[in-house]
C-alpha cells in the first residue's frame, strides 16, 4: 500500500516519530511483518527470514543487547566485530551530537578540510607503525579496499610499471562486499553471483592448519602456506604482480589464526619480489588482537592498512586506508590528482565519533588489558572447552576465538571426524546459542566469537558457561538425531 507522499497519513507520521522516542514496548509481530515486507537484509535468504521473523534488537549496554521481547543477550560478536568499547557509551553520543550541532557535514574535496578529520588523521598516524604518515578516509571497509586496489595500481603506473596490475589474495578471505571488495575476497558464494572476481585478482590457499596441514607441524605448514604466494608470483611473473592482500587473522572466514612462521615468510617474499603488502585490519585493528594493529603482532611491515569497524566501535560508519611512505611519497610527489574519493571521505561526525572512541580505548587501557590480562584469560578459558565431546580444536588470539565441532575426536586435529556439511551442525549449535541469550557465530562447523574489548574476567566466565551449556544442548540434540 503506497503512502500519499504529499499528505502522509497520521499513522505514517506516528510510525516515523516512534523511532525517535525511547519506546520500551514494541509490537514485535508488526515490526517483523514490516521488516520482511520491505527491508532487504544483507547476506539473507528472505523466504527463510519471512518464515521465522527477524529478531528485533532495541538496546545495548556494555556487552549486552536487549531484543523487542525484553530478552537479554550476551553479544559475543561485538555487533559485527566492531563494538570494541561496548554499547551505551554516552561520551561518544555526546561527541557526535556536539559535532552535528557545530558542523554536521562538509566535504574534503576542493582544497577544504574539517577539524575532526585533521585531528583523527594525525592521531591514527601516531598510533600506527612508523612507516605510516598518511590516511585516506572512506565510509566503510569495502571502500577502503576499493581504494587500495586503485591506489596500488596507480602507484605502479607512476613507477613506470603499468603492467604490474595483479593483486594476489586468498581463498575464503573477506575484504568486503563492493565489486572490488568481493573480488579481492575469496568467498566462493560471493564469486558465484554476478561474474566475480573482476580480472586482475587471483587467489591462493589460506593458512588453515586444520584443513590443509596434515602431516606437518604448524611451523612447517606456515612456511608451506606462505610458499604458495611465492609460487603464484613466479607463475604470473613478478613484473605483473602489484600487491598481496591478507587479514592478519582471517575473521569472517572462520577466525583462521595462521602459524607463527606464516607472516614473516610472507613479508620476506613480498620484499624479495618488490610486491606491495596490504594488511586488511578492518577486524584486527584497534585492539582486537591485543595490539593497536595486528601487523605489529604478526611482525610485518605492510605498505597499506585497511581499517573500519573498531575505529568508531561501529557507532557511526567510517573506514579508510593508512598509506605507508613507500606509496604515499610516490602518489604525492609524482601523482598530481588521484581521481578517487567519496562524498563522505573524512565525514566530520564519523571522525568525531572515532576520536572519542579512541580516547576511550586509550584512557581505559583496553588494548593493554586485552594483551596482558583479559586476552590471556580468554585464551585459557576458551581452550578449556576442548574437553567437550563435540569440540575437536579450540584456539584464540587476543579477543577472537574459534572452536571446531566434530563427530569424533582424534589424537591430533587432523584425525578428528567431521560432520557432513549438509547436516548443518554449526547452524544447529548457533540456534541453541541464540535461543539461550548468547551470540556466537557459525562458519560451517566452526563456532566463533569476537567479544567487546571491555569484557571482564567475570563476564568471560559467564560467556564460557553459556557456551558450554549450549554445546551440551547441541550434543543432546545430535544424539537424539542419531548423528553421534
Ligand atoms: C567487515 C570487513 C570488511 C568490509 O567492511 P564493510 O565496512 O562491511 O564494508 C573488509 N575487510 C574485513 C577484514 C572485514 O572484516
Tab-separated table of C-alpha atoms and ligand atoms in Angstrom:
chain	number	residue	atom	x	y	z
A	1	UNK	CA	0.000	0.000	0.000
A	2	UNK	CA	1.664	3.212	-1.168
A	3	UNK	CA	1.521	6.205	1.146
A	4	UNK	CA	0.464	9.580	-0.223
A	5	UNK	CA	3.770	11.392	-0.014
A	6	UNK	CA	2.258	14.885	-0.235
A	7	UNK	CA	-0.219	14.260	2.554
A	8	UNK	CA	1.133	11.423	4.678
A	9	UNK	CA	-1.346	9.651	6.912
A	10	UNK	CA	-1.289	10.238	10.651
A	11	UNK	CA	-0.305	6.573	11.082
A	12	UNK	CA	2.765	7.013	8.861
A	13	UNK	CA	3.848	10.154	10.723
A	14	UNK	CA	3.347	8.341	14.023
A	15	UNK	CA	5.400	5.353	12.911
A	16	UNK	CA	8.296	7.611	11.957
A	17	UNK	CA	8.241	9.618	15.189
A	18	UNK	CA	8.016	6.414	17.221
A	19	UNK	CA	11.619	5.709	16.344
A	20	UNK	CA	12.691	8.959	17.922
A	21	UNK	CA	11.031	8.194	21.256
A	22	UNK	CA	12.564	5.763	23.691
A	23	UNK	CA	9.816	3.179	23.395
A	24	UNK	CA	10.048	0.365	25.908
A	25	UNK	CA	7.212	-1.692	24.431
A	26	UNK	CA	7.346	-2.938	20.883
A	27	UNK	CA	4.901	-4.849	18.778
A	28	UNK	CA	7.386	-7.493	17.627
A	29	UNK	CA	4.994	-9.233	15.206
A	30	UNK	CA	4.114	-5.952	13.483
A	31	UNK	CA	7.787	-4.990	13.171
A	32	UNK	CA	8.659	-8.430	11.772
A	33	UNK	CA	5.868	-8.163	9.218
A	34	UNK	CA	7.020	-4.741	8.057
A	35	UNK	CA	10.616	-5.967	8.072
A	36	UNK	CA	10.028	-8.926	5.818
A	37	UNK	CA	7.686	-6.886	3.580
A	38	UNK	CA	10.119	-4.039	2.939
A	39	UNK	CA	13.633	-4.450	4.312
A	40	UNK	CA	16.112	-6.367	2.132
A	41	UNK	CA	18.821	-7.557	4.531
A	42	UNK	CA	22.476	-8.178	3.700
A	43	UNK	CA	23.505	-11.840	3.138
A	44	UNK	CA	19.987	-13.130	3.879
A	45	UNK	CA	17.590	-15.715	2.429
A	46	UNK	CA	14.376	-13.719	2.552
A	47	UNK	CA	11.966	-16.644	2.352
A	48	UNK	CA	13.623	-18.162	5.386
A	49	UNK	CA	13.593	-14.775	7.129
A	50	UNK	CA	9.892	-14.296	6.398
A	51	UNK	CA	9.090	-17.740	7.780
A	52	UNK	CA	10.995	-17.217	11.028
A	53	UNK	CA	10.735	-13.455	11.554
A	54	UNK	CA	13.763	-11.310	12.348
A	55	UNK	CA	14.921	-10.780	15.896
A	56	UNK	CA	14.455	-7.088	16.631
A	57	UNK	CA	17.321	-5.577	18.610
A	58	UNK	CA	16.353	-2.479	20.536
A	59	UNK	CA	19.011	-1.593	23.109
A	60	UNK	CA	22.585	-2.236	24.162
A	61	UNK	CA	24.655	-1.660	27.298
A	62	UNK	CA	28.232	-2.841	27.769
A	63	UNK	CA	28.473	-6.371	26.354
A	64	UNK	CA	24.708	-6.985	26.431
A	65	UNK	CA	21.851	-6.438	23.999
A	66	UNK	CA	18.098	-6.494	24.556
A	67	UNK	CA	15.557	-7.509	21.923
A	68	UNK	CA	11.998	-6.263	21.448
A	69	UNK	CA	10.697	-9.083	23.665
A	70	UNK	CA	12.862	-7.856	26.539
A	71	UNK	CA	15.315	-10.778	26.293
A	72	UNK	CA	18.875	-10.041	27.420
A	73	UNK	CA	21.624	-11.373	25.148
A	74	UNK	CA	25.383	-11.599	25.675
A	75	UNK	CA	26.936	-10.257	22.471
A	76	UNK	CA	29.932	-12.493	21.800
A	77	UNK	CA	30.418	-10.903	18.359
A	78	UNK	CA	30.656	-7.159	19.218
A	79	UNK	CA	27.819	-6.475	16.798
A	80	UNK	CA	29.757	-7.470	13.677
A	81	UNK	CA	33.324	-7.449	15.034
A	82	UNK	CA	33.092	-3.736	15.702
A	83	UNK	CA	31.674	-2.581	19.051
A	84	UNK	CA	35.100	-2.695	20.716
A	85	UNK	CA	34.271	-0.268	23.559
A	86	UNK	CA	30.860	-1.844	24.195
A	87	UNK	CA	27.363	-0.415	23.862
A	88	UNK	CA	25.900	2.636	25.580
A	89	UNK	CA	28.904	4.963	25.593
A	90	UNK	CA	27.310	8.330	26.336
A	91	UNK	CA	30.531	10.221	25.655
A	92	UNK	CA	30.527	9.036	22.021
A	93	UNK	CA	26.904	10.065	21.511
A	94	UNK	CA	27.708	13.442	23.078
A	95	UNK	CA	30.741	13.944	20.821
A	96	UNK	CA	28.583	13.075	17.819
A	97	UNK	CA	25.830	15.417	18.974
A	98	UNK	CA	28.246	18.315	19.516
A	99	UNK	CA	29.788	17.810	16.065
A	100	UNK	CA	26.366	17.634	14.425
A	101	UNK	CA	25.390	20.902	16.108
A	102	UNK	CA	28.630	22.588	15.016
A	103	UNK	CA	29.186	21.218	11.512
A	104	UNK	CA	27.207	18.116	10.511
A	105	UNK	CA	28.871	17.807	7.118
A	106	UNK	CA	31.405	19.255	4.829
A	107	UNK	CA	33.424	17.566	2.091
A	108	UNK	CA	37.180	17.252	1.778
A	109	UNK	CA	37.300	17.876	-1.971
A	110	UNK	CA	38.335	21.254	-3.479
A	111	UNK	CA	41.123	22.086	-1.007
A	112	UNK	CA	38.899	22.018	2.081
A	113	UNK	CA	39.100	20.045	5.289
A	114	UNK	CA	37.440	19.850	8.720
A	115	UNK	CA	38.741	19.777	12.268
A	116	UNK	CA	37.828	16.210	13.365
A	117	UNK	CA	39.221	14.698	10.127
A	118	UNK	CA	42.553	16.501	10.560
A	119	UNK	CA	42.818	15.517	14.210
A	120	UNK	CA	41.875	11.909	13.526
A	121	UNK	CA	44.384	11.584	10.674
A	122	UNK	CA	47.161	12.871	12.948
A	123	UNK	CA	46.103	10.569	15.790
A	124	UNK	CA	45.957	7.483	13.555
A	125	UNK	CA	49.450	8.246	12.269
A	126	UNK	CA	50.671	8.436	15.868
A	127	UNK	CA	49.069	5.103	16.806
A	128	UNK	CA	50.125	3.199	13.683
A	129	UNK	CA	53.524	1.663	12.817
A	130	UNK	CA	56.272	4.185	11.895
A	131	UNK	CA	56.061	3.775	8.101
A	132	UNK	CA	52.585	5.376	8.129
A	133	UNK	CA	52.256	9.145	7.833
A	134	UNK	CA	49.080	9.493	5.752
A	135	UNK	CA	45.419	8.449	5.952
A	136	UNK	CA	42.746	8.221	3.237
A	137	UNK	CA	39.209	8.165	4.690
A	138	UNK	CA	36.256	6.213	3.311
A	139	UNK	CA	32.818	5.282	4.595
A	140	UNK	CA	33.476	1.561	5.081
A	141	UNK	CA	35.998	-1.262	4.947
A	142	UNK	CA	34.848	-2.269	1.465
A	143	UNK	CA	35.503	1.227	0.187
A	144	UNK	CA	38.886	1.076	1.892
A	145	UNK	CA	39.786	-1.988	-0.153
A	146	UNK	CA	38.451	-0.380	-3.338
A	147	UNK	CA	40.815	2.473	-2.516
A	148	UNK	CA	43.701	0.012	-2.057
A	149	UNK	CA	43.066	-1.561	-5.429
A	150	UNK	CA	43.088	1.792	-7.207
A	151	UNK	CA	46.000	3.103	-5.159
A	152	UNK	CA	48.405	0.191	-5.752
A	153	UNK	CA	47.683	0.168	-9.474
A	154	UNK	CA	48.182	3.933	-9.622
A	155	UNK	CA	51.440	3.534	-7.694
A	156	UNK	CA	52.844	1.088	-10.229
A	157	UNK	CA	51.743	3.292	-13.162
A	158	UNK	CA	53.617	6.197	-11.593
A	159	UNK	CA	56.615	3.926	-11.033
A	160	UNK	CA	56.708	3.221	-14.778
A	161	UNK	CA	55.495	-0.377	-14.394
A	162	UNK	CA	51.898	-0.169	-15.657
A	163	UNK	CA	51.833	-3.942	-16.260
A	164	UNK	CA	52.129	-4.586	-12.501
A	165	UNK	CA	48.348	-4.780	-12.008
A	166	UNK	CA	47.541	-8.168	-10.488
A	167	UNK	CA	46.632	-8.441	-6.827
A	168	UNK	CA	47.043	-11.764	-5.040
A	169	UNK	CA	44.594	-12.617	-2.273
A	170	UNK	CA	43.477	-15.824	-0.530
A	171	UNK	CA	40.594	-18.258	-0.736
A	172	UNK	CA	37.970	-17.662	1.909
A	173	UNK	CA	39.308	-14.164	2.666
A	174	UNK	CA	36.773	-11.430	3.421
A	175	UNK	CA	37.565	-7.969	2.071
A	176	UNK	CA	34.068	-6.501	1.786
A	177	UNK	CA	31.059	-6.599	-0.483
A	178	UNK	CA	31.599	-3.979	-3.187
A	179	UNK	CA	32.719	-5.260	-6.603
A	180	UNK	CA	36.393	-4.746	-5.737
A	181	UNK	CA	35.956	-5.896	-2.137
A	182	UNK	CA	34.193	-9.123	-3.015
A	183	UNK	CA	36.630	-9.798	-5.870
A	184	UNK	CA	39.586	-9.338	-3.532
A	185	UNK	CA	37.806	-11.556	-1.034
A	186	UNK	CA	37.846	-15.268	-1.654
A	187	UNK	CA	34.320	-16.307	-0.729
A	188	UNK	CA	33.061	-18.882	-3.216
A	189	UNK	CA	29.425	-17.999	-2.539
A	190	UNK	CA	30.063	-14.360	-3.440
A	191	UNK	CA	32.092	-15.168	-6.555
A	192	UNK	CA	29.285	-17.448	-7.757
A	193	UNK	CA	26.927	-14.481	-8.156
A	194	UNK	CA	27.342	-11.721	-10.733
A	195	UNK	CA	30.504	-12.637	-12.606
A	196	UNK	CA	33.127	-12.121	-9.899
A	197	UNK	CA	36.016	-11.807	-9.334
A	198	UNK	CA	36.833	-8.995	-11.774
A	199	UNK	CA	40.022	-9.540	-13.837
A	200	UNK	CA	43.438	-8.938	-12.324
A	201	UNK	CA	42.751	-10.589	-8.964
A	202	UNK	CA	43.924	-14.131	-8.195
A	203	UNK	CA	43.706	-16.284	-5.081
A	204	UNK	CA	45.995	-18.704	-3.263
A	205	UNK	CA	45.203	-21.071	-0.356
A	206	UNK	CA	44.611	-19.807	3.175
A	207	UNK	CA	46.880	-20.773	6.069
A	208	UNK	CA	44.308	-23.116	7.611
A	209	UNK	CA	46.314	-25.720	9.515
A	210	UNK	CA	43.291	-27.834	10.475
A	211	UNK	CA	42.162	-28.132	6.860
A	212	UNK	CA	45.458	-28.326	4.988
A	213	UNK	CA	48.292	-29.062	7.401
A	214	UNK	CA	48.059	-32.851	7.738
A	215	UNK	CA	51.464	-34.459	8.281
A	216	UNK	CA	53.199	-31.166	9.109
A	217	UNK	CA	53.932	-29.263	12.294
A	218	UNK	CA	52.218	-25.864	12.493
A	219	UNK	CA	55.536	-24.122	11.822
A	220	UNK	CA	56.246	-26.258	8.760
A	221	UNK	CA	52.752	-25.613	7.482
A	222	UNK	CA	53.126	-21.828	7.968
A	223	UNK	CA	56.172	-21.815	5.675
A	224	UNK	CA	54.473	-24.101	3.159
A	225	UNK	CA	51.366	-21.882	3.015
A	226	UNK	CA	53.489	-18.738	2.563
A	227	UNK	CA	55.300	-20.614	-0.206
A	228	UNK	CA	52.060	-20.648	-2.193
A	229	UNK	CA	52.497	-16.870	-2.567
A	230	UNK	CA	55.997	-17.248	-3.954
A	231	UNK	CA	54.827	-19.965	-6.353
A	232	UNK	CA	51.991	-17.725	-7.589
A	233	UNK	CA	54.341	-14.746	-8.068
A	234	UNK	CA	56.732	-16.912	-10.089
A	235	UNK	CA	53.844	-18.331	-12.140
A	236	UNK	CA	52.499	-14.854	-13.004
A	237	UNK	CA	55.914	-13.159	-13.237
A	238	UNK	CA	56.893	-10.687	-10.508
A	239	UNK	CA	56.682	-7.872	-13.083
A	240	UNK	CA	52.913	-8.467	-13.267
A	241	UNK	CA	52.175	-8.516	-9.533
A	242	UNK	CA	51.143	-5.272	-7.817
A	243	UNK	CA	50.313	-6.416	-4.295
A	244	UNK	CA	49.360	-9.153	-1.867
A	245	UNK	CA	46.405	-8.580	0.475
A	246	UNK	CA	45.527	-10.505	3.632
A	247	UNK	CA	43.855	-10.233	7.025
A	248	UNK	CA	46.440	-10.805	9.800
A	249	UNK	CA	43.869	-13.197	11.317
A	250	UNK	CA	41.058	-14.140	8.929
A	251	UNK	CA	37.754	-13.136	10.508
A	252	UNK	CA	34.629	-13.954	8.504
A	253	UNK	CA	36.434	-16.969	7.023
A	254	UNK	CA	36.221	-18.554	10.489
A	255	UNK	CA	38.862	-16.945	12.738
A	256	UNK	CA	41.782	-18.613	10.978
A	257	UNK	CA	44.866	-17.900	13.103
A	258	UNK	CA	47.983	-18.536	10.990
A	259	UNK	CA	51.057	-20.364	12.344
A	260	UNK	CA	53.742	-18.021	13.726
A	261	UNK	CA	56.017	-18.720	10.734
A	262	UNK	CA	53.474	-17.603	8.128
A	263	UNK	CA	53.519	-13.802	8.135
A	264	UNK	CA	57.293	-13.257	8.472
A	265	UNK	CA	57.752	-15.514	5.418
A	266	UNK	CA	55.058	-13.575	3.523
A	267	UNK	CA	56.953	-10.376	4.348
A	268	UNK	CA	60.224	-11.893	3.110
A	269	UNK	CA	58.588	-12.923	-0.182
A	270	UNK	CA	56.960	-9.505	-0.737
A	271	UNK	CA	60.327	-7.833	-0.079
A	272	UNK	CA	62.185	-10.180	-2.415
A	273	UNK	CA	59.852	-9.522	-5.366
A	274	UNK	CA	59.047	-5.882	-4.589
A	275	UNK	CA	55.357	-6.725	-4.150
A	276	UNK	CA	53.323	-4.270	-2.038
A	277	UNK	CA	51.823	-5.736	1.128
A	278	UNK	CA	48.280	-4.756	2.140
A	279	UNK	CA	47.094	-5.736	5.626
A	280	UNK	CA	43.301	-5.686	5.861
A	281	UNK	CA	42.941	-4.774	9.529
A	282	UNK	CA	39.227	-3.989	9.447
A	283	UNK	CA	38.781	-6.570	12.234
A	284	UNK	CA	42.316	-6.868	13.605
A	285	UNK	CA	42.878	-3.135	14.157
A	286	UNK	CA	42.067	-1.099	17.257
A	287	UNK	CA	42.902	-3.636	19.905
A	288	UNK	CA	41.088	-6.737	18.696
A	289	UNK	CA	44.238	-8.882	18.901
A	290	UNK	CA	45.734	-7.073	21.889
A	291	UNK	CA	47.739	-4.608	19.781
A	292	UNK	CA	46.687	-1.410	18.028
A	293	UNK	CA	47.266	-3.218	14.736
A	294	UNK	CA	47.535	-6.959	14.090
A	295	UNK	CA	50.504	-6.323	11.778
A	296	UNK	CA	52.641	-5.454	14.799
A	297	UNK	CA	51.715	-8.741	16.459
A	298	UNK	CA	52.458	-10.736	13.279
A	299	UNK	CA	55.802	-8.998	12.743
A	300	UNK	CA	55.045	-7.494	9.322
A	301	UNK	CA	55.567	-4.037	7.802
A	302	UNK	CA	52.625	-3.522	5.445
A	303	UNK	CA	52.618	-0.726	2.877
A	304	UNK	CA	48.867	-0.166	3.279
A	305	UNK	CA	46.467	-0.939	6.122
A	306	UNK	CA	42.686	-1.062	5.642
A	307	UNK	CA	40.697	-0.073	8.726
A	308	UNK	CA	36.986	0.378	9.616
A	309	UNK	CA	34.779	-1.352	12.258
A	310	UNK	CA	36.707	-0.797	15.521
A	311	UNK	CA	37.858	2.724	14.549
A	312	UNK	CA	34.441	4.035	15.684
A	313	UNK	CA	33.325	0.869	17.525
A	314	UNK	CA	30.582	0.884	14.889
A	315	UNK	CA	28.735	3.841	16.455
A	316	UNK	CA	28.949	5.670	13.103
A	317	UNK	CA	30.233	4.199	9.804
A	318	UNK	CA	33.842	5.070	8.983
A	319	UNK	CA	36.675	3.330	7.192
A	320	UNK	CA	39.882	4.142	5.410
A	321	UNK	CA	43.414	3.281	4.447
A	322	UNK	CA	46.648	4.040	6.233
A	323	UNK	CA	49.051	4.827	3.404
A	324	UNK	CA	52.690	3.958	4.033
A	325	UNK	CA	55.512	6.244	2.925
A	326	UNK	CA	56.555	3.995	0.028
A	327	UNK	CA	53.186	4.572	-1.675
A	328	UNK	CA	52.286	7.996	-0.304
A	329	UNK	CA	55.572	9.606	-1.362
A	330	UNK	CA	55.092	8.497	-4.978
A	331	UNK	CA	51.399	9.470	-5.129
A	332	UNK	CA	52.120	12.868	-3.623
A	333	UNK	CA	55.364	13.725	-5.406
A	334	UNK	CA	54.602	12.344	-8.856
A	335	UNK	CA	50.855	11.739	-8.928
A	336	UNK	CA	49.029	15.045	-9.328
A	337	UNK	CA	45.309	14.430	-8.809
A	338	UNK	CA	44.386	10.965	-7.569
A	339	UNK	CA	40.941	10.712	-9.145
A	340	UNK	CA	39.282	8.863	-6.319
A	341	UNK	CA	37.243	9.752	-3.229
A	342	UNK	CA	33.853	9.699	-1.584
A	343	UNK	CA	31.283	12.266	-0.553
A	344	UNK	CA	31.743	11.020	2.987
A	345	UNK	CA	35.581	10.820	2.978
A	346	UNK	CA	36.578	12.429	6.285
A	347	UNK	CA	32.966	12.896	7.421
A	348	UNK	CA	33.237	15.218	10.446
A	349	UNK	CA	30.630	13.371	12.538
A	350	UNK	CA	32.211	9.952	11.904
A	351	UNK	CA	35.669	11.351	12.674
A	352	UNK	CA	34.367	12.917	15.918
A	353	UNK	CA	32.977	9.511	16.930
A	354	UNK	CA	36.331	7.883	16.129
A	355	UNK	CA	38.266	10.452	18.168
A	356	UNK	CA	36.117	9.807	21.241
A	357	UNK	CA	36.195	6.027	20.689
A	358	UNK	CA	39.995	6.079	20.558
A	359	UNK	CA	40.145	8.314	23.633
A	360	UNK	CA	38.180	5.612	25.496
A	361	UNK	CA	40.482	2.838	24.226
A	362	UNK	CA	43.489	4.866	25.425
A	363	UNK	CA	42.052	6.131	28.719
A	364	UNK	CA	40.760	2.753	29.814
A	365	UNK	CA	43.901	0.996	28.526
A	366	UNK	CA	41.705	-1.526	26.759
A	367	UNK	CA	44.338	-2.619	24.245
A	368	UNK	CA	46.799	-3.263	27.065
A	369	UNK	CA	44.088	-5.046	29.055
A	370	UNK	CA	43.387	-7.462	26.183
A	371	UNK	CA	47.139	-8.009	25.638
A	372	UNK	CA	48.077	-8.640	29.253
A	373	UNK	CA	45.028	-9.615	31.240
A	374	UNK	CA	41.682	-10.491	29.658
A	375	UNK	CA	43.154	-11.836	26.385
A	376	UNK	CA	45.333	-14.466	28.116
A	377	UNK	CA	42.410	-15.270	30.437
A	378	UNK	CA	40.066	-15.780	27.477
A	379	UNK	CA	42.697	-17.986	25.820
A	380	UNK	CA	42.895	-20.230	28.881
A	381	UNK	CA	39.131	-20.402	29.482
A	382	UNK	CA	38.283	-20.913	25.808
A	383	UNK	CA	40.909	-23.667	25.474
A	384	UNK	CA	39.213	-25.459	28.402
A	385	UNK	CA	36.221	-26.070	26.098
A	386	UNK	CA	38.376	-28.566	24.159
A	387	UNK	CA	37.477	-31.242	26.749
A	388	UNK	CA	33.863	-31.175	25.492
A	389	UNK	CA	32.933	-34.258	23.426
A	390	UNK	CA	31.864	-32.057	20.472
A	391	UNK	CA	34.974	-29.873	20.367
A	392	UNK	CA	37.877	-31.054	18.216
A	393	UNK	CA	40.027	-27.954	18.425
A	394	UNK	CA	39.750	-24.550	20.151
A	395	UNK	CA	42.078	-21.581	19.721
A	396	UNK	CA	42.166	-17.843	20.162
A	397	UNK	CA	44.247	-14.724	19.529
A	398	UNK	CA	43.523	-11.674	21.677
A	399	UNK	CA	39.753	-11.242	21.575
A	400	UNK	CA	38.903	-13.541	18.642
A	401	UNK	CA	38.403	-17.251	19.182
A	402	UNK	CA	37.001	-20.289	17.406
A	403	UNK	CA	36.275	-23.953	18.009
A	404	UNK	CA	35.631	-26.821	15.595
A	405	UNK	CA	32.610	-29.057	16.187
A	406	UNK	CA	33.460	-32.665	15.343
A	407	UNK	CA	31.644	-36.003	15.308
A	408	UNK	CA	34.606	-37.873	16.753
A	409	UNK	CA	37.730	-36.527	18.383
A	410	UNK	CA	41.197	-37.678	17.296
A	411	UNK	CA	44.657	-37.706	18.853
A	412	UNK	CA	45.671	-34.840	16.544
A	413	UNK	CA	43.340	-32.324	14.914
A	414	UNK	CA	43.708	-33.965	11.522
A	415	UNK	CA	42.332	-37.229	12.880
A	416	UNK	CA	39.057	-35.693	14.067
A	417	UNK	CA	35.999	-36.886	12.174
A	418	UNK	CA	33.894	-34.024	10.795
A	419	UNK	CA	30.112	-33.925	10.417
A	420	UNK	CA	28.668	-33.884	6.923
A	421	UNK	CA	28.376	-30.255	5.724
A	422	UNK	CA	24.712	-30.791	4.761
A	423	UNK	CA	23.883	-31.697	8.377
A	424	UNK	CA	24.437	-28.040	9.230
A	425	UNK	CA	25.686	-28.785	12.748
A	426	UNK	CA	27.195	-25.304	13.142
A	427	UNK	CA	23.803	-23.728	12.437
A	428	UNK	CA	22.101	-26.083	14.904
A	429	UNK	CA	24.604	-25.048	17.570
A	430	UNK	CA	24.148	-21.375	16.699
A	431	UNK	CA	20.417	-21.846	17.183
A	432	UNK	CA	20.967	-23.094	20.748
A	433	UNK	CA	23.308	-20.187	21.439
A	434	UNK	CA	20.874	-17.600	20.102
A	435	UNK	CA	17.952	-19.234	21.903
A	436	UNK	CA	19.848	-19.118	25.191
A	437	UNK	CA	20.902	-15.474	25.055
A	438	UNK	CA	24.384	-15.964	23.624
A	439	UNK	CA	25.549	-14.633	20.266
A	440	UNK	CA	28.163	-16.937	18.771
A	441	UNK	CA	28.546	-17.192	15.013
A	442	UNK	CA	28.862	-20.361	12.913
A	443	UNK	CA	31.179	-20.599	9.889
A	444	UNK	CA	30.477	-24.112	8.692
A	445	UNK	CA	31.063	-26.194	11.819
A	446	UNK	CA	33.458	-23.686	13.330
A	447	UNK	CA	31.894	-21.603	16.120
A	448	UNK	CA	33.484	-18.182	16.559
A	449	UNK	CA	33.442	-15.184	18.890
A	450	UNK	CA	34.887	-11.673	18.917
A	451	UNK	CA	33.635	-10.094	22.147
A	452	UNK	CA	33.743	-6.396	23.073
A	453	UNK	CA	37.164	-5.459	24.464
A	454	UNK	CA	35.519	-4.207	27.673
A	455	UNK	CA	34.545	-7.759	28.656
A	456	UNK	CA	35.785	-8.500	32.200
A	457	UNK	CA	37.141	-11.815	33.536
A	458	UNK	CA	33.854	-12.443	35.362
A	459	UNK	CA	31.992	-11.850	32.095
A	460	UNK	CA	34.384	-14.221	30.293
A	461	UNK	CA	33.418	-16.875	32.870
A	462	UNK	CA	29.742	-16.132	32.256
A	463	UNK	CA	30.256	-16.437	28.494
A	464	UNK	CA	32.213	-19.707	28.720
A	465	UNK	CA	29.451	-21.095	30.968
A	466	UNK	CA	26.805	-20.186	28.394
A	467	UNK	CA	28.842	-21.681	25.558
A	468	UNK	CA	29.329	-24.946	27.466
A	469	UNK	CA	25.613	-25.113	28.305
A	470	UNK	CA	24.716	-24.666	24.616
A	471	UNK	CA	27.326	-27.221	23.494
A	472	UNK	CA	25.659	-29.706	25.871
A	473	UNK	CA	22.243	-28.879	24.401
A	474	UNK	CA	23.647	-29.328	20.874
A	475	UNK	CA	25.218	-32.659	21.836
A	476	UNK	CA	21.913	-33.958	23.274
A	477	UNK	CA	20.118	-32.862	20.101
A	478	UNK	CA	22.668	-34.577	17.809
A	479	UNK	CA	22.483	-37.764	19.894
A	480	UNK	CA	18.684	-37.717	19.666
A	481	UNK	CA	19.026	-37.472	15.869
A	482	UNK	CA	21.449	-40.420	15.932
A	483	UNK	CA	24.241	-38.315	14.432
A	484	UNK	CA	26.779	-39.024	17.185
B	1	LIG	C1	33.937	-6.257	7.532
B	1	LIG	C2	35.173	-6.369	6.752
B	1	LIG	C3	35.362	-5.631	5.572
B	1	LIG	C4	34.266	-4.809	4.963
B	1	LIG	O1	33.917	-3.707	5.753
B	1	LIG	P1	32.490	-3.006	5.465
B	1	LIG	O2	32.538	-1.834	6.418
B	1	LIG	O3	31.433	-4.014	5.770
B	1	LIG	O4	32.489	-2.578	4.054
B	1	LIG	C5	36.572	-5.710	4.939
B	1	LIG	N1	37.558	-6.461	5.434
B	1	LIG	C6	37.425	-7.186	6.556
B	1	LIG	C7	38.578	-7.990	7.064
B	1	LIG	C8	36.214	-7.192	7.235
B	1	LIG	O5	36.050	-7.936	8.317
